[in-house]
Amino acid sequence: MIGEAELRAMQRHAYLVNIARGPIIDETALIRALTEGWIAGAGLDVAVEEPLPADSPLFTAPNLILTPHISGASDRYNERLAALFADNLRRYRTGQPLINQYDPQKGY
């Protein structure tokens, strides 16, 4: 979704943040954008390959912050997870459709 054309269309002071899915961004184009100054910087919580190999050029890209795929964590995560589980258990026991089911066709 975000390749060279999209990165070049961004303003030079812009920062790109990806907390969605790694393949959304062309990492080679992003590294070039950062190295050549097309954009001011980027933050990635996801990558195409996880965990990143030790020799990944992302580790040395300028103005890039990498986090270890933890953007979904919050203080209330466990509370929300327990409520979702309890709701789905109730739905399962009463024959109702479950929510937030994994869809292998979509990959999530």
CSV table of N, CA, C and O in Angstrom, one decimal:
chain,number,residue,atom,x,y,z
A,1,MET,N,0.8,-1.2,0.0
A,1,MET,CA,0.0,0.0,0.0
A,1,MET,C,0.9,1.3,0.0
A,1,MET,O,0.5,2.3,-0.6
A,2,ILE,N,2.0,1.2,0.7
A,2,ILE,CA,2.8,2.4,0.8
A,2,ILE,C,4.2,2.1,0.2
A,2,ILE,O,5.0,1.3,0.8
A,3,GLY,N,4.4,2.6,-1.0
A,3,GLY,CA,5.7,2.3,-1.7
A,3,GLY,C,6.4,3.7,-2.0
A,3,GLY,O,6.1,4.7,-1.3
A,4,GLU,N,7.2,3.6,-3.0
A,4,GLU,CA,8.0,4.8,-3.3
A,4,GLU,C,7.1,6.0,-3.6
A,4,GLU,O,7.4,7.1,-3.1
A,5,ALA,N,6.1,5.8,-4.5
A,5,ALA,CA,5.3,7.0,-4.9
A,5,ALA,C,4.6,7.6,-3.7
A,5,ALA,O,4.5,8.9,-3.6
A,6,GLU,N,4.1,6.8,-2.8
A,6,GLU,CA,3.4,7.3,-1.6
A,6,GLU,C,4.4,8.0,-0.7
A,6,GLU,O,4.1,9.1,-0.1
A,7,LEU,N,5.5,7.5,-0.5
A,7,LEU,CA,6.5,8.1,0.4
A,7,LEU,C,7.0,9.4,-0.2
A,7,LEU,O,7.2,10.4,0.5
A,8,ARG,N,7.2,9.5,-1.5
A,8,ARG,CA,7.6,10.7,-2.1
A,8,ARG,C,6.6,11.8,-2.1
A,8,ARG,O,6.8,13.0,-2.1
A,9,ALA,N,5.3,11.4,-2.0
A,9,ALA,CA,4.2,12.3,-1.9
A,9,ALA,C,4.1,13.0,-0.5
A,9,ALA,O,3.4,14.0,-0.4
A,10,MET,N,4.7,12.3,0.5
A,10,MET,CA,4.6,12.9,1.8
A,10,MET,C,5.5,14.1,1.9
A,10,MET,O,6.5,14.3,1.2
A,11,GLN,N,5.2,15.0,2.9
A,11,GLN,CA,6.0,16.2,3.1
A,11,GLN,C,7.3,15.8,3.8
A,11,GLN,O,7.3,14.8,4.6
A,12,ARG,N,8.3,16.6,3.6
A,12,ARG,CA,9.6,16.3,4.2
A,12,ARG,C,9.6,16.3,5.7
A,12,ARG,O,10.4,15.6,6.3
A,13,HIS,N,8.7,17.0,6.3
A,13,HIS,CA,8.6,17.0,7.8
A,13,HIS,C,7.7,15.9,8.4
A,13,HIS,O,7.5,15.8,9.6
A,14,ALA,N,7.2,15.0,7.5
A,14,ALA,CA,6.2,14.0,7.9
A,14,ALA,C,6.9,12.8,8.5
A,14,ALA,O,8.1,12.5,8.2
A,15,TYR,N,6.2,12.2,9.4
A,15,TYR,CA,6.6,10.9,10.0
A,15,TYR,C,5.6,9.8,9.7
A,15,TYR,O,4.4,10.0,9.8
A,16,LEU,N,6.1,8.7,9.3
A,16,LEU,CA,5.3,7.5,9.0
A,16,LEU,C,5.3,6.5,10.2
A,16,LEU,O,6.3,6.2,10.7
A,17,VAL,N,4.1,6.1,10.6
A,17,VAL,CA,4.0,5.2,11.7
A,17,VAL,C,3.2,4.0,11.2
A,17,VAL,O,2.1,4.2,10.7
A,18,ASN,N,3.7,2.8,11.5
A,18,ASN,CA,3.0,1.6,11.1
A,18,ASN,C,2.8,0.7,12.3
A,18,ASN,O,3.8,0.1,12.8
A,19,ILE,N,1.6,0.6,12.8
A,19,ILE,CA,1.3,-0.4,13.9
A,19,ILE,C,0.3,-1.4,13.4
A,19,ILE,O,-0.3,-2.1,14.2
A,20,ALA,N,0.1,-1.5,12.1
A,20,ALA,CA,-0.9,-2.4,11.5
A,20,ALA,C,-0.2,-3.7,11.1
A,20,ALA,O,-0.2,-4.7,11.9
A,21,ARG,N,0.2,-3.8,9.9
A,21,ARG,CA,0.9,-5.0,9.3
A,21,ARG,C,2.1,-4.7,8.6
A,21,ARG,O,2.2,-3.6,7.9
A,22,GLY,N,3.2,-5.5,8.7
A,22,GLY,CA,4.5,-5.2,8.1
A,22,GLY,C,4.4,-5.0,6.6
A,22,GLY,O,5.0,-4.0,6.1
A,23,PRO,N,3.7,-5.9,5.9
A,23,PRO,CA,3.8,-5.8,4.4
A,23,PRO,C,3.0,-4.5,3.9
A,23,PRO,O,3.1,-4.3,2.7
A,24,ILE,N,2.4,-3.7,4.7
A,24,ILE,CA,1.7,-2.5,4.2
A,24,ILE,C,2.7,-1.6,3.6
A,24,ILE,O,2.4,-0.8,2.7
A,25,ILE,N,4.0,-1.6,4.1
A,25,ILE,CA,5.0,-0.6,3.7
A,25,ILE,C,6.1,-1.4,3.0
A,25,ILE,O,6.6,-2.4,3.5
A,26,ASP,N,6.5,-0.9,1.8
A,26,ASP,CA,7.7,-1.4,1.1
A,26,ASP,C,8.9,-1.0,1.9
A,26,ASP,O,9.3,0.2,1.9
A,27,GLU,N,9.5,-1.9,2.6
A,27,GLU,CA,10.6,-1.6,3.5
A,27,GLU,C,11.8,-1.0,2.8
A,27,GLU,O,12.5,-0.1,3.3
A,28,THR,N,12.1,-1.5,1.6
A,28,THR,CA,13.2,-1.0,0.8
A,28,THR,C,13.0,0.4,0.4
A,28,THR,O,13.9,1.3,0.6
A,29,ALA,N,11.8,0.8,0.0
A,29,ALA,CA,11.5,2.2,-0.3
A,29,ALA,C,11.5,3.0,0.9
A,29,ALA,O,12.0,4.2,0.9
A,30,LEU,N,11.1,2.5,2.1
A,30,LEU,CA,11.1,3.3,3.3
A,30,LEU,C,12.5,3.6,3.7
A,30,LEU,O,12.9,4.7,4.1
A,31,ILE,N,13.4,2.6,3.6
A,31,ILE,CA,14.8,2.8,4.0
A,31,ILE,C,15.4,3.9,3.1
A,31,ILE,O,16.1,4.8,3.5
A,32,ARG,N,15.1,3.8,1.8
A,32,ARG,CA,15.6,4.8,0.9
A,32,ARG,C,15.0,6.2,1.2
A,32,ARG,O,15.7,7.2,1.2
A,33,ALA,N,13.7,6.3,1.5
A,33,ALA,CA,13.1,7.5,1.9
A,33,ALA,C,13.8,8.2,3.1
A,33,ALA,O,14.0,9.4,3.2
A,34,LEU,N,14.1,7.3,4.1
A,34,LEU,CA,14.8,7.8,5.3
A,34,LEU,C,16.2,8.3,5.0
A,34,LEU,O,16.7,9.3,5.5
A,35,THR,N,16.9,7.5,4.3
A,35,THR,CA,18.3,7.7,3.9
A,35,THR,C,18.4,9.0,3.1
A,35,THR,O,19.4,9.8,3.3
A,36,GLU,N,17.5,9.2,2.1
A,36,GLU,CA,17.6,10.3,1.2
A,36,GLU,C,16.8,11.5,1.7
A,36,GLU,O,16.8,12.5,1.0
A,37,GLY,N,16.1,11.4,2.8
A,37,GLY,CA,15.4,12.5,3.4
A,37,GLY,C,14.1,12.9,2.8
A,37,GLY,O,13.7,14.1,2.9
A,38,TRP,N,13.4,11.9,2.2
A,38,TRP,CA,12.1,12.2,1.6
A,38,TRP,C,11.1,12.6,2.7
A,38,TRP,O,10.2,13.4,2.5
A,39,ILE,N,11.3,11.9,3.9
A,39,ILE,CA,10.4,12.1,5.0
A,39,ILE,C,11.3,12.3,6.2
A,39,ILE,O,12.5,12.0,6.2
A,40,ALA,N,10.8,12.9,7.3
A,40,ALA,CA,11.6,13.2,8.5
A,40,ALA,C,11.9,11.9,9.3
A,40,ALA,O,13.0,11.9,9.9
A,41,GLY,N,11.0,10.9,9.3
A,41,GLY,CA,11.3,9.8,10.1
A,41,GLY,C,10.2,8.8,10.1
A,41,GLY,O,9.1,9.0,9.4
A,42,ALA,N,10.3,7.7,10.8
A,42,ALA,CA,9.3,6.7,10.8
A,42,ALA,C,9.4,5.9,12.1
A,42,ALA,O,10.4,5.9,12.8
A,43,GLY,N,8.2,5.3,12.5
A,43,GLY,CA,8.2,4.4,13.6
A,43,GLY,C,7.5,3.1,13.2
A,43,GLY,O,6.4,3.2,12.6
A,44,LEU,N,8.1,2.0,13.4
A,44,LEU,CA,7.5,0.7,13.0
A,44,LEU,C,7.4,-0.2,14.2
A,44,LEU,O,8.3,-0.4,15.0
A,45,ASP,N,6.2,-0.7,14.4
A,45,ASP,CA,5.9,-1.7,15.5
A,45,ASP,C,5.8,-3.0,14.8
A,45,ASP,O,5.7,-4.0,15.5
A,46,VAL,N,5.8,-3.1,13.5
A,46,VAL,CA,5.6,-4.3,12.7
A,46,VAL,C,6.6,-4.3,11.6
A,46,VAL,O,7.0,-3.2,11.1
A,47,ALA,N,7.0,-5.4,11.1
A,47,ALA,CA,7.9,-5.6,9.9
A,47,ALA,C,7.4,-6.7,9.1
A,47,ALA,O,6.7,-7.6,9.6
A,48,VAL,N,7.9,-6.8,7.9
A,48,VAL,CA,7.6,-7.9,7.0
A,48,VAL,C,8.0,-9.2,7.6
A,48,VAL,O,7.3,-10.2,7.6
A,49,GLU,N,9.2,-9.2,8.1
A,49,GLU,CA,9.8,-10.4,8.8
A,49,GLU,C,9.9,-10.2,10.3
A,49,GLU,O,10.6,-9.2,10.7
A,50,GLU,N,9.3,-11.0,11.1
A,50,GLU,CA,9.4,-10.9,12.5
A,50,GLU,C,9.7,-12.2,13.1
A,50,GLU,O,9.1,-13.2,12.8
A,51,PRO,N,10.7,-12.2,14.0
A,51,PRO,CA,11.5,-11.1,14.4
A,51,PRO,C,12.5,-10.7,13.3
A,51,PRO,O,12.8,-11.5,12.4
A,52,LEU,N,12.9,-9.5,13.3
A,52,LEU,CA,13.8,-9.0,12.3
A,52,LEU,C,15.1,-9.7,12.4
A,52,LEU,O,15.7,-10.0,13.5
A,53,PRO,N,15.7,-10.1,11.3
A,53,PRO,CA,17.0,-10.8,11.3
A,53,PRO,C,18.1,-9.7,11.8
A,53,PRO,O,17.9,-8.5,11.6
A,54,ALA,N,19.1,-10.2,12.4
A,54,ALA,CA,20.2,-9.3,13.0
A,54,ALA,C,20.8,-8.4,11.9
A,54,ALA,O,21.2,-7.3,12.3
A,55,ASP,N,20.8,-8.8,10.7
A,55,ASP,CA,21.4,-8.0,9.6
A,55,ASP,C,20.4,-7.1,8.9
A,55,ASP,O,20.7,-6.6,7.8
A,56,SER,N,19.2,-7.0,9.4
A,56,SER,CA,18.2,-6.2,8.8
A,56,SER,C,18.6,-4.7,8.6
A,56,SER,O,19.1,-4.1,9.6
A,57,PRO,N,18.5,-4.1,7.4
A,57,PRO,CA,18.9,-2.7,7.3
A,57,PRO,C,18.0,-1.8,8.0
A,57,PRO,O,18.3,-0.6,8.2
A,58,LEU,N,16.9,-2.2,8.5
A,58,LEU,CA,16.0,-1.4,9.3
A,58,LEU,C,16.7,-0.9,10.6
A,58,LEU,O,16.5,0.2,11.1
A,59,PHE,N,17.6,-1.8,11.1
A,59,PHE,CA,18.3,-1.5,12.4
A,59,PHE,C,19.2,-0.3,12.2
A,59,PHE,O,19.5,0.4,13.2
A,60,THR,N,19.7,0.0,11.0
A,60,THR,CA,20.6,1.1,10.8
A,60,THR,C,20.0,2.2,10.0
A,60,THR,O,20.7,3.2,9.7
A,61,ALA,N,18.8,2.2,9.7
A,61,ALA,CA,18.1,3.2,8.9
A,61,ALA,C,18.0,4.5,9.8
A,61,ALA,O,17.7,4.4,11.0
A,62,PRO,N,18.3,5.7,9.2
A,62,PRO,CA,18.3,6.9,10.0
A,62,PRO,C,16.9,7.3,10.4
A,62,PRO,O,15.9,7.0,9.6
A,63,ASN,N,16.7,7.9,11.5
A,63,ASN,CA,15.4,8.5,11.9
A,63,ASN,C,14.3,7.4,12.0
A,63,ASN,O,13.2,7.7,11.7
A,64,LEU,N,14.6,6.2,12.4
A,64,LEU,CA,13.7,5.2,12.5
A,64,LEU,C,13.6,4.6,13.9
A,64,LEU,O,14.7,4.3,14.4
A,65,ILE,N,12.4,4.5,14.4
A,65,ILE,CA,12.3,3.9,15.8
A,65,ILE,C,11.6,2.6,15.5
A,65,ILE,O,10.5,2.5,14.9
A,66,LEU,N,12.1,1.5,16.1
A,66,LEU,CA,11.6,0.2,16.0
A,66,LEU,C,11.1,-0.2,17.4
A,66,LEU,O,11.8,0.0,18.4
A,67,THR,N,9.9,-0.8,17.5
A,67,THR,CA,9.4,-1.3,18.7
A,67,THR,C,9.0,-2.8,18.4
A,67,THR,O,8.7,-3.2,17.3
A,68,PRO,N,9.0,-3.6,19.4
A,68,PRO,CA,8.9,-5.1,19.2
A,68,PRO,C,7.4,-5.6,19.2
A,68,PRO,O,7.0,-6.5,19.9
A,69,HIS,N,6.6,-5.0,18.3
A,69,HIS,CA,5.2,-5.5,18.0
A,69,HIS,C,4.4,-5.5,19.3
A,69,HIS,O,3.8,-6.5,19.7
A,70,ILE,N,4.4,-4.3,20.0
A,70,ILE,CA,3.7,-4.2,21.3
A,70,ILE,C,2.7,-3.1,21.3
A,70,ILE,O,2.2,-2.7,22.4
A,71,SER,N,2.4,-2.5,20.2
A,71,SER,CA,1.5,-1.4,20.2
A,71,SER,C,0.1,-1.7,20.7
A,71,SER,O,-0.6,-0.8,21.1
A,72,GLY,N,-0.3,-2.9,20.7
A,72,GLY,CA,-1.6,-3.3,21.2
A,72,GLY,C,-1.7,-3.4,22.7
A,72,GLY,O,-2.8,-3.5,23.2
A,73,ALA,N,-0.6,-3.3,23.4
A,73,ALA,CA,-0.6,-3.4,24.8
A,73,ALA,C,-1.1,-2.2,25.5
A,73,ALA,O,-0.8,-1.1,25.0
A,74,SER,N,-1.9,-2.4,26.5
A,74,SER,CA,-2.3,-1.2,27.3
A,74,SER,C,-2.6,-1.7,28.7
A,74,SER,O,-2.6,-2.9,29.0
A,75,ASP,N,-2.8,-0.7,29.6
A,75,ASP,CA,-3.1,-1.0,31.0
A,75,ASP,C,-4.3,-1.9,31.2
A,75,ASP,O,-4.5,-2.6,32.2
A,76,ARG,N,-5.3,-1.8,30.3
A,76,ARG,CA,-6.6,-2.4,30.4
A,76,ARG,C,-6.7,-3.7,29.5
A,76,ARG,O,-7.8,-4.2,29.3
A,77,TYR,N,-5.6,-4.1,28.9
A,77,TYR,CA,-5.6,-5.2,27.9
A,77,TYR,C,-6.2,-6.4,28.5
A,77,TYR,O,-7.1,-7.1,28.0
A,78,ASN,N,-5.7,-6.9,29.7
A,78,ASN,CA,-6.2,-8.1,30.3
A,78,ASN,C,-7.7,-8.0,30.7
A,78,ASN,O,-8.4,-9.0,30.6
A,79,GLU,N,-8.1,-6.8,31.2
A,79,GLU,CA,-9.5,-6.6,31.5
A,79,GLU,C,-10.4,-6.8,30.3
A,79,GLU,O,-11.4,-7.5,30.3
A,80,ARG,N,-10.0,-6.2,29.2
A,80,ARG,CA,-10.7,-6.2,27.9
A,80,ARG,C,-10.7,-7.7,27.4
A,80,ARG,O,-11.7,-8.2,26.9
A,81,LEU,N,-9.6,-8.3,27.5
A,81,LEU,CA,-9.5,-9.7,27.0
A,81,LEU,C,-10.4,-10.6,27.8
A,81,LEU,O,-11.1,-11.5,27.2
A,82,ALA,N,-10.4,-10.5,29.1
A,82,ALA,CA,-11.3,-11.3,29.9
A,82,ALA,C,-12.8,-11.1,29.6
A,82,ALA,O,-13.6,-12.0,29.6
A,83,ALA,N,-13.1,-9.8,29.4
A,83,ALA,CA,-14.5,-9.5,29.1
A,83,ALA,C,-14.9,-10.1,27.7
A,83,ALA,O,-16.0,-10.6,27.6
A,84,LEU,N,-14.0,-10.0,26.7
A,84,LEU,CA,-14.3,-10.6,25.4
A,84,LEU,C,-14.4,-12.1,25.6
A,84,LEU,O,-15.3,-12.7,25.0
A,85,PHE,N,-13.5,-12.8,26.3
A,85,PHE,CA,-13.6,-14.2,26.5
A,85,PHE,C,-15.0,-14.6,27.2
A,85,PHE,O,-15.6,-15.5,26.7
A,86,ALA,N,-15.3,-13.9,28.2
A,86,ALA,CA,-16.6,-14.2,28.9
A,86,ALA,C,-17.8,-14.0,28.0
A,86,ALA,O,-18.7,-14.8,28.0
A,87,ASP,N,-17.8,-12.9,27.2
A,87,ASP,CA,-18.9,-12.7,26.2
A,87,ASP,C,-18.9,-13.8,25.2
A,87,ASP,O,-20.0,-14.4,24.9
A,88,ASN,N,-17.8,-14.2,24.7
A,88,ASN,CA,-17.8,-15.3,23.7
A,88,ASN,C,-18.2,-16.6,24.3
A,88,ASN,O,-18.9,-17.4,23.7
A,89,LEU,N,-17.8,-16.9,25.5
A,89,LEU,CA,-18.2,-18.1,26.2
A,89,LEU,C,-19.7,-18.1,26.4
A,89,LEU,O,-20.4,-19.1,26.1
A,90,ARG,N,-20.3,-17.0,26.8
A,90,ARG,CA,-21.8,-16.9,26.9
A,90,ARG,C,-22.4,-17.1,25.5
A,90,ARG,O,-23.4,-17.9,25.4
A,91,ARG,N,-21.9,-16.5,24.5
A,91,ARG,CA,-22.4,-16.7,23.1
A,91,ARG,C,-22.3,-18.1,22.7
A,91,ARG,O,-23.3,-18.7,22.1
A,92,TYR,N,-21.2,-18.8,22.9
A,92,TYR,CA,-21.0,-20.2,22.5
A,92,TYR,C,-22.1,-21.1,23.2
A,92,TYR,O,-22.7,-21.9,22.6
A,93,ARG,N,-22.2,-20.8,24.5
A,93,ARG,CA,-23.2,-21.7,25.3
A,93,ARG,C,-24.6,-21.4,24.9
A,93,ARG,O,-25.5,-22.3,25.1
A,94,THR,N,-24.9,-20.3,24.3
A,94,THR,CA,-26.3,-20.0,23.9
A,94,THR,C,-26.5,-20.1,22.4
A,94,THR,O,-27.6,-19.8,21.9
A,95,GLY,N,-25.5,-20.6,21.7
A,95,GLY,CA,-25.6,-20.8,20.2
A,95,GLY,C,-25.6,-19.5,19.4
A,95,GLY,O,-26.0,-19.6,18.2
A,96,GLN,N,-25.1,-18.5,20.0
A,96,GLN,CA,-25.0,-17.2,19.2
A,96,GLN,C,-23.6,-17.2,18.5
A,96,GLN,O,-22.7,-17.8,18.9
A,97,PRO,N,-23.5,-16.4,17.4
A,97,PRO,CA,-22.2,-16.2,16.7
A,97,PRO,C,-21.2,-15.6,17.6
A,97,PRO,O,-21.5,-14.7,18.4
A,98,LEU,N,-20.0,-16.1,17.5
A,98,LEU,CA,-18.8,-15.5,18.3
A,98,LEU,C,-18.3,-14.2,17.6
A,98,LEU,O,-18.5,-14.1,16.4
A,99,ILE,N,-17.7,-13.4,18.4
A,99,ILE,CA,-17.1,-12.2,17.8
A,99,ILE,C,-15.6,-12.3,17.8
A,99,ILE,O,-15.0,-13.0,18.6
A,100,ASN,N,-15.0,-11.5,17.0
A,100,ASN,CA,-13.5,-11.4,16.8
A,100,ASN,C,-12.9,-12.8,16.5
A,100,ASN,O,-11.8,-13.1,17.0
A,101,GLN,N,-13.6,-13.6,15.6
A,101,GLN,CA,-13.0,-14.8,15.3
A,101,GLN,C,-11.9,-14.7,14.2
A,101,GLN,O,-12.0,-13.8,13.4
A,102,TYR,N,-10.9,-15.5,14.3
A,102,TYR,CA,-9.8,-15.6,13.3
A,102,TYR,C,-10.4,-16.0,12.0
A,102,TYR,O,-11.1,-17.0,11.9
A,103,ASP,N,-10.0,-15.3,10.9
A,103,ASP,CA,-10.4,-15.6,9.6
A,103,ASP,C,-9.1,-16.0,8.8
A,103,ASP,O,-8.4,-15.1,8.4
A,104,PRO,N,-8.9,-17.3,8.5
A,104,PRO,CA,-7.7,-17.7,7.8
A,104,PRO,C,-7.6,-17.1,6.4
A,104,PRO,O,-6.5,-16.9,5.9
A,105,GLN,N,-8.7,-16.8,5.8
A,105,GLN,CA,-8.6,-16.2,4.5
A,105,GLN,C,-8.0,-14.7,4.6
A,105,GLN,O,-7.3,-14.3,3.7
A,106,LYS,N,-8.3,-14.1,5.6
A,106,LYS,CA,-7.8,-12.7,5.8
A,106,LYS,C,-6.5,-12.7,6.5
A,106,LYS,O,-5.7,-11.7,6.4
A,107,GLY,N,-6.1,-13.7,7.2
A,107,GLY,CA,-4.9,-13.8,7.9
A,107,GLY,C,-4.9,-13.1,9.3
A,107,GLY,O,-3.9,-12.9,9.9
A,108,TYR,N,-6.1,-12.8,9.8
A,108,TYR,CA,-6.2,-12.2,11.1
A,108,TYR,C,-7.6,-12.5,11.7
A,108,TYR,O,-8.5,-13.0,11.0
